[in-house]
């Protein structure tokens, strides 16, 4: 490296300012997860039907948790010093995971001042991070907890081609979003194809106003991102470019560090998005909504792309016209990574029920999906799509003790989540309201989230 | 024969035949929702489109078509009390939406009936899921992107249809006049919900005056009214009690205002939404006003719904309020009726009350319970045969009957499903035809 005088002066000056520019832009500490599990005791849940999320069902079984981790799952476990919780007649599953939520960014109440999910001022806002829009006082977090949800991905909306970074949270209400961030979870990038971006910008007489305009938009952005990424690895002869948040996030996609969550309904459009991914050599981790995914199950399997879908929404837009209830069933039968998501503060409370709708529809056409398989749609497969499968999504020794205890088969409409553990701490107990969080916004009201009295 | 042709002609041909046909459904657990309650191993006789008999020891008439429903459960057809089935094909495609308008001539007098499309995909999709009757309720139009337009405090007339194929679709035209108070009313009344109430009062006052002075008005010898002739005519039914005023309200204070208005003008009221109805349940019960409760929406989506809760239904039941489920369950999502009911049972409501809330209660609320809503002799044979508990989301109807006719259990969605289930076909999907066409 050639030393020159101006470089030395610059370094000295930076040092004198007590924190050089390089440290600040590295910023390893900024925005990092500050999540701390709530206090917990060692607990042995005994006598339940256990759906592990790995495809297994254990009857009259036990789950042992200590120091925030699952220590064992099985039968005949020794209680030792653990609190024994009688879970006979109950079912235990991994904590439910919703990969598509706007809680906090489009919270309740849905008023203009809280409308923070879409930075709809440009079709490419890859530079924004939805976590900076998340209001942790959204009562919806607590209702979701009462529905058994332990982790969730908050995403920007779908007004833009590139909506911005998503964030994965532990469903433990806190004072700031940093204190809710799932430790070690990778970032996601929200992309959207189809009607929404072209309608939003087309109505402003701006690009994109057509699907072809959408695609040109993605491609131009990735070309710029590739250039940016290449110039970051420049030698000392060339100046590193100024830091650009938008290109930084897109480059993260190209590097495989940031997972792509692509809102896309139509089969033909998903096929085109996969071509773009091929052109720029990145992976589409999951298509979201994917209303027509059942038409291209083989293509999704081939590309290792998950489909995060609803049970039965259809007919609200042209691109949702061909929605059918058997979508998840056809995908699951083809071994596609199938995920049930909500995109709804109401739906997140009952992902188990939404899954049940599909199980019944599937059975009618001879596709039998037992509970131990269906549960993966809202646990293991969801964890995989969020890049947190090493930590959660199944009940296995060593994983984080994110566990939901139900008062019956979770796929019955009559079943409710009774106890929800996150990192081994009892964060929700339907039988003991004093345990349960009540966000500041709810104080003074008579609301009972999730119906707990 | 072209498949679509089959779909259209077959039911019409069946209509003529079925009117004379006698059907006996046997062996099921029947939830009559009537005085006979739930009957095990029951027989239902359908004659001339009506229920002739229902019970455990019924003789089957000679020549009857027997339907063995052993091990199954039968309920009355489900009734969707709010929404736009047949009036909205694709929500985002404006041209297909006919339940809202922002013209200045019609408010209370806007009548959606002539827009009903019995061939809507939503009709077939809903009826194979057990919905046999629906109320069509207009709603306020949104303000256009250019800032013009926007709906009215009184959205118009709501009617009841059956979702079958016999061409007298309308069971009751003009059953309700829809009124919007609360935040939604505020939006269309220029910025205050109080102005919405004043607008409503002005409409009722004009309607009263029109009732007394109609002849003079028609001769041009009376004062002008703020409202159109069509509006004033529609409101006569409200004044004489043959139609109810259906109020879209959630906030407890707005509900109290509704109860006061209804008493003052001596009109029948219905509360739709009712997120905070539980807070004033005793007053609602005392006033004999029914509620169409959302049942799924338990979050404070607006400041009108701050005290929404998932166990509202059981609280209303405890207070003896008549209620039905509807709201989140409407139009394309009308099928959420059973989920609304099931969630309510999980949160304290009895099964029987929950089932009643999606069958007889909505029929009563709309004043059509003389002909539908329960399985009782003399009523129309709207029935659903279920493989098990109708509220469990894993169960879908095996067979639906509307006015005694067996519904063809097919929809656009079942056609798509069947096409894409054929993964062993070597043909691209567009070339895969249903078996009857191969």
Coordinates of N, CA and C in Angstrom, one line a residue, chain A residues 108-110 139-140 143 294-295 312 314-318 321-326 330 333 345 349-350 353-354 356-357 360-361 364-365 367 412-414 416 441 445-448 450-451 453, chain B residues 89-92 121 125 129 278-279 296 298-301 303 306-311 314-315 332 335-336 339 343 345-347 351 389 391-394 396-397 412-413 416-417 420-421 423:
Chain A
X108 N -52.8 -1.6 14.9 CA -54.1 -1.1 15.4 C -53.8 0.0 16.4
X109 N -54.6 1.1 16.4 CA -55.6 1.4 15.4 C -55.0 1.8 14.0
X110 N -55.7 1.6 13.0 CA -55.2 1.9 11.7 C -55.5 3.3 11.3
X139 N -51.4 -3.5 19.9 CA -52.1 -4.6 20.6 C -52.1 -5.9 19.9
X140 N -51.8 -5.8 18.5 CA -51.8 -7.0 17.7 C -50.8 -8.0 18.1
X143 N -52.4 -10.1 20.8 CA -53.4 -11.1 20.3 C -52.7 -12.2 19.6
X294 N -49.9 -23.3 -6.9 CA -50.2 -24.7 -7.2 C -50.1 -25.1 -8.7
X295 N -50.0 -24.0 -9.5 CA -49.8 -24.3 -10.9 C -48.4 -24.5 -11.3
X312 N -57.3 -19.5 1.8 CA -58.4 -19.4 0.9 C -58.8 -18.1 0.4
X314 N -59.3 -15.2 -2.1 CA -59.4 -15.1 -3.6 C -60.3 -13.9 -4.0
X315 N -60.2 -13.5 -5.2 CA -61.2 -12.7 -5.8 C -61.1 -11.2 -5.5
X316 N -60.1 -10.8 -4.7 CA -60.1 -9.3 -4.3 C -59.3 -8.5 -5.4
X317 N -58.5 -9.2 -6.1 CA -57.8 -8.5 -7.2 C -57.7 -9.5 -8.4
X318 N -57.5 -9.0 -9.6 CA -57.4 -10.0 -10.7 C -56.3 -11.1 -10.5
X321 N -57.6 -14.0 -8.7 CA -58.9 -14.6 -9.2 C -58.8 -16.1 -9.1
X322 N -57.7 -16.7 -9.3 CA -57.6 -18.2 -9.4 C -57.2 -18.8 -8.0
X323 N -57.4 -18.1 -6.9 CA -57.1 -18.7 -5.6 C -58.0 -19.9 -5.3
X324 N -57.4 -20.9 -4.9 CA -58.1 -22.1 -4.4 C -57.6 -22.6 -3.1
X325 N -58.5 -23.2 -2.4 CA -58.2 -23.7 -1.0 C -57.1 -24.8 -1.1
X326 N -57.1 -25.5 -2.1 CA -56.2 -26.7 -2.2 C -54.7 -26.3 -2.5
X330 N -51.7 -29.1 -2.7 CA -51.0 -29.5 -3.9 C -49.5 -29.2 -3.8
X333 N -48.0 -31.7 -1.2 CA -47.9 -33.1 -1.8 C -46.7 -33.2 -2.8
X345 N -53.6 -8.9 10.9 CA -53.6 -8.9 12.3 C -54.6 -9.9 12.9
X349 N -53.6 -14.6 14.4 CA -54.1 -15.2 15.6 C -54.6 -16.6 15.5
X350 N -54.7 -17.1 14.2 CA -55.3 -18.4 14.0 C -54.7 -19.1 12.8
X353 N -55.8 -22.5 12.5 CA -57.2 -22.7 12.0 C -57.1 -22.6 10.4
X354 N -56.3 -21.7 9.9 CA -56.2 -21.6 8.5 C -55.6 -22.8 7.9
X356 N -56.0 -25.8 9.1 CA -57.1 -26.8 9.2 C -58.0 -26.7 8.0
X357 N -58.2 -25.5 7.5 CA -59.1 -25.4 6.3 C -58.5 -26.2 5.2
X360 N -58.7 -30.1 5.6 CA -60.0 -30.6 5.2 C -60.3 -30.7 3.7
X361 N -59.9 -29.6 3.1 CA -60.1 -29.5 1.6 C -59.3 -30.6 0.9
X364 N -60.7 -34.1 1.2 CA -61.8 -34.4 0.2 C -61.4 -34.8 -1.1
X365 N -60.1 -34.5 -1.5 CA -59.6 -35.0 -2.8 C -58.6 -36.1 -2.6
X367 N -56.1 -36.3 -0.5 CA -54.7 -36.0 0.0 C -54.8 -35.9 1.5
X412 N -58.3 -27.9 15.6 CA -59.8 -27.8 15.8 C -60.1 -26.3 16.1
X413 N -61.2 -25.9 15.6 CA -61.6 -24.5 15.7 C -61.9 -24.1 17.2
X414 N -62.1 -25.2 18.0 CA -62.4 -24.9 19.4 C -61.1 -24.8 20.3
X416 N -57.6 -23.5 21.8 CA -57.0 -22.2 22.1 C -55.6 -22.5 22.6
X441 N -51.0 1.0 24.9 CA -52.2 1.5 24.2 C -53.5 0.9 24.8
X445 N -58.6 0.3 28.6 CA -59.7 -0.2 27.8 C -60.2 -1.6 28.4
X446 N -61.3 -2.0 27.9 CA -61.9 -3.3 28.4 C -61.6 -4.4 27.5
X447 N -60.7 -4.2 26.5 CA -60.4 -5.2 25.5 C -59.8 -6.4 26.2
X448 N -60.0 -7.5 25.6 CA -59.4 -8.7 26.1 C -58.7 -9.4 24.9
X450 N -57.3 -11.7 22.3 CA -57.4 -13.1 22.1 C -58.5 -13.8 22.9
X451 N -59.3 -13.0 23.6 CA -60.4 -13.6 24.3 C -60.1 -14.1 25.7
X453 N -60.0 -14.0 29.5 CA -60.7 -13.2 30.4 C -59.7 -12.8 31.6
Chain B
X89 N -67.6 -9.0 -8.4 CA -66.9 -10.2 -8.9 C -65.5 -10.2 -8.4
X90 N -64.8 -9.1 -8.8 CA -63.4 -8.9 -8.3 C -63.3 -7.5 -7.7
X91 N -63.1 -7.5 -6.4 CA -63.2 -6.3 -5.6 C -62.4 -5.1 -6.2
X92 N -61.3 -5.4 -6.8 CA -60.4 -4.3 -7.3 C -60.8 -3.9 -8.7
X121 N -69.3 -15.9 -9.9 CA -68.5 -17.0 -9.3 C -68.7 -17.1 -7.8
X125 N -69.4 -20.4 -5.4 CA -68.4 -20.7 -4.4 C -69.0 -20.7 -3.0
X129 N -70.3 -24.1 -0.2 CA -69.8 -24.1 1.2 C -71.0 -24.0 2.2
X278 N -71.2 -5.2 23.4 CA -71.2 -5.9 24.6 C -71.2 -5.0 25.8
X279 N -70.7 -3.7 25.6 CA -70.6 -2.8 26.7 C -72.0 -2.2 27.0
X296 N -64.9 -12.0 14.4 CA -63.5 -12.3 14.1 C -62.6 -11.2 14.4
X298 N -61.2 -8.6 16.6 CA -61.1 -8.4 18.1 C -60.1 -7.3 18.4
X299 N -59.6 -6.6 17.4 CA -58.6 -5.6 17.6 C -59.2 -4.2 17.4
X300 N -58.5 -3.2 18.1 CA -59.0 -1.8 17.9 C -58.6 -1.3 16.6
X301 N -59.2 -1.7 15.5 CA -58.8 -1.2 14.2 C -59.0 0.3 14.0
X303 N -60.7 3.9 16.4 CA -61.1 4.3 17.8 C -62.5 4.0 18.1
X306 N -62.2 0.3 20.1 CA -61.2 0.2 21.1 C -61.4 -0.9 22.0
X307 N -62.7 -1.2 22.3 CA -63.0 -2.3 23.3 C -63.5 -3.5 22.6
X308 N -63.1 -3.8 21.4 CA -63.5 -5.0 20.7 C -62.9 -6.2 21.5
X309 N -63.6 -7.3 21.5 CA -63.1 -8.5 22.2 C -63.7 -9.7 21.6
X310 N -62.9 -10.8 21.7 CA -63.2 -12.0 21.0 C -64.4 -12.8 21.6
X311 N -64.7 -12.5 22.8 CA -65.8 -13.2 23.5 C -67.1 -12.4 23.5
X314 N -70.5 -14.3 23.4 CA -71.0 -15.0 24.6 C -71.6 -13.9 25.6
X315 N -71.0 -12.7 25.6 CA -71.5 -11.6 26.4 C -72.9 -11.2 26.0
X332 N -66.7 -12.4 -0.8 CA -65.8 -13.5 -1.1 C -65.4 -14.3 0.1
X335 N -67.7 -17.4 3.5 CA -67.4 -18.7 4.0 C -66.8 -18.7 5.4
X336 N -66.4 -17.5 5.9 CA -65.9 -17.4 7.3 C -67.0 -17.5 8.3
X339 N -66.4 -20.2 10.7 CA -65.2 -19.9 11.5 C -65.6 -18.9 12.6
X343 N -65.2 -19.9 16.5 CA -64.3 -19.0 17.4 C -65.2 -18.6 18.6
X345 N -67.7 -20.2 19.9 CA -67.8 -21.3 20.8 C -66.6 -21.5 21.7
X346 N -65.4 -21.4 21.0 CA -64.1 -21.5 21.8 C -64.0 -20.4 22.9
X347 N -64.8 -19.3 22.7 CA -64.7 -18.2 23.7 C -66.0 -18.1 24.5
X351 N -72.7 -24.1 21.5 CA -72.7 -24.6 20.1 C -74.1 -24.3 19.5
X389 N -69.1 -32.2 12.3 CA -69.4 -30.9 13.0 C -69.3 -29.8 11.9
X391 N -69.1 -26.7 12.3 CA -68.2 -25.6 12.7 C -66.7 -25.9 12.6
X392 N -66.4 -27.2 12.6 CA -65.0 -27.5 12.4 C -64.5 -27.2 11.0
X393 N -63.4 -26.5 10.9 CA -62.9 -26.0 9.7 C -62.4 -27.0 8.7
X394 N -62.3 -28.2 9.2 CA -61.9 -29.3 8.3 C -63.0 -29.9 7.6
X396 N -66.4 -29.7 5.2 CA -67.1 -28.9 4.1 C -68.4 -29.7 3.7
X397 N -69.4 -29.0 3.2 CA -70.6 -29.7 2.9 C -70.4 -30.8 1.9
X412 N -66.0 -22.6 -10.0 CA -64.8 -22.3 -10.8 C -63.6 -22.8 -10.0
X413 N -63.7 -22.8 -8.7 CA -62.5 -23.2 -7.9 C -62.3 -24.7 -8.0
X416 N -60.7 -25.5 -11.3 CA -59.2 -25.2 -11.2 C -58.5 -26.3 -10.4
X417 N -59.1 -26.7 -9.3 CA -58.5 -27.7 -8.4 C -58.3 -29.0 -9.2
X420 N -55.6 -29.0 -11.8 CA -54.2 -29.0 -11.3 C -53.9 -30.1 -10.4
X421 N -54.9 -30.9 -10.1 CA -54.6 -32.2 -9.4 C -54.1 -33.2 -10.3
X423 N -51.6 -34.2 -12.0 CA -50.2 -34.0 -12.2 C -49.6 -35.2 -13.1

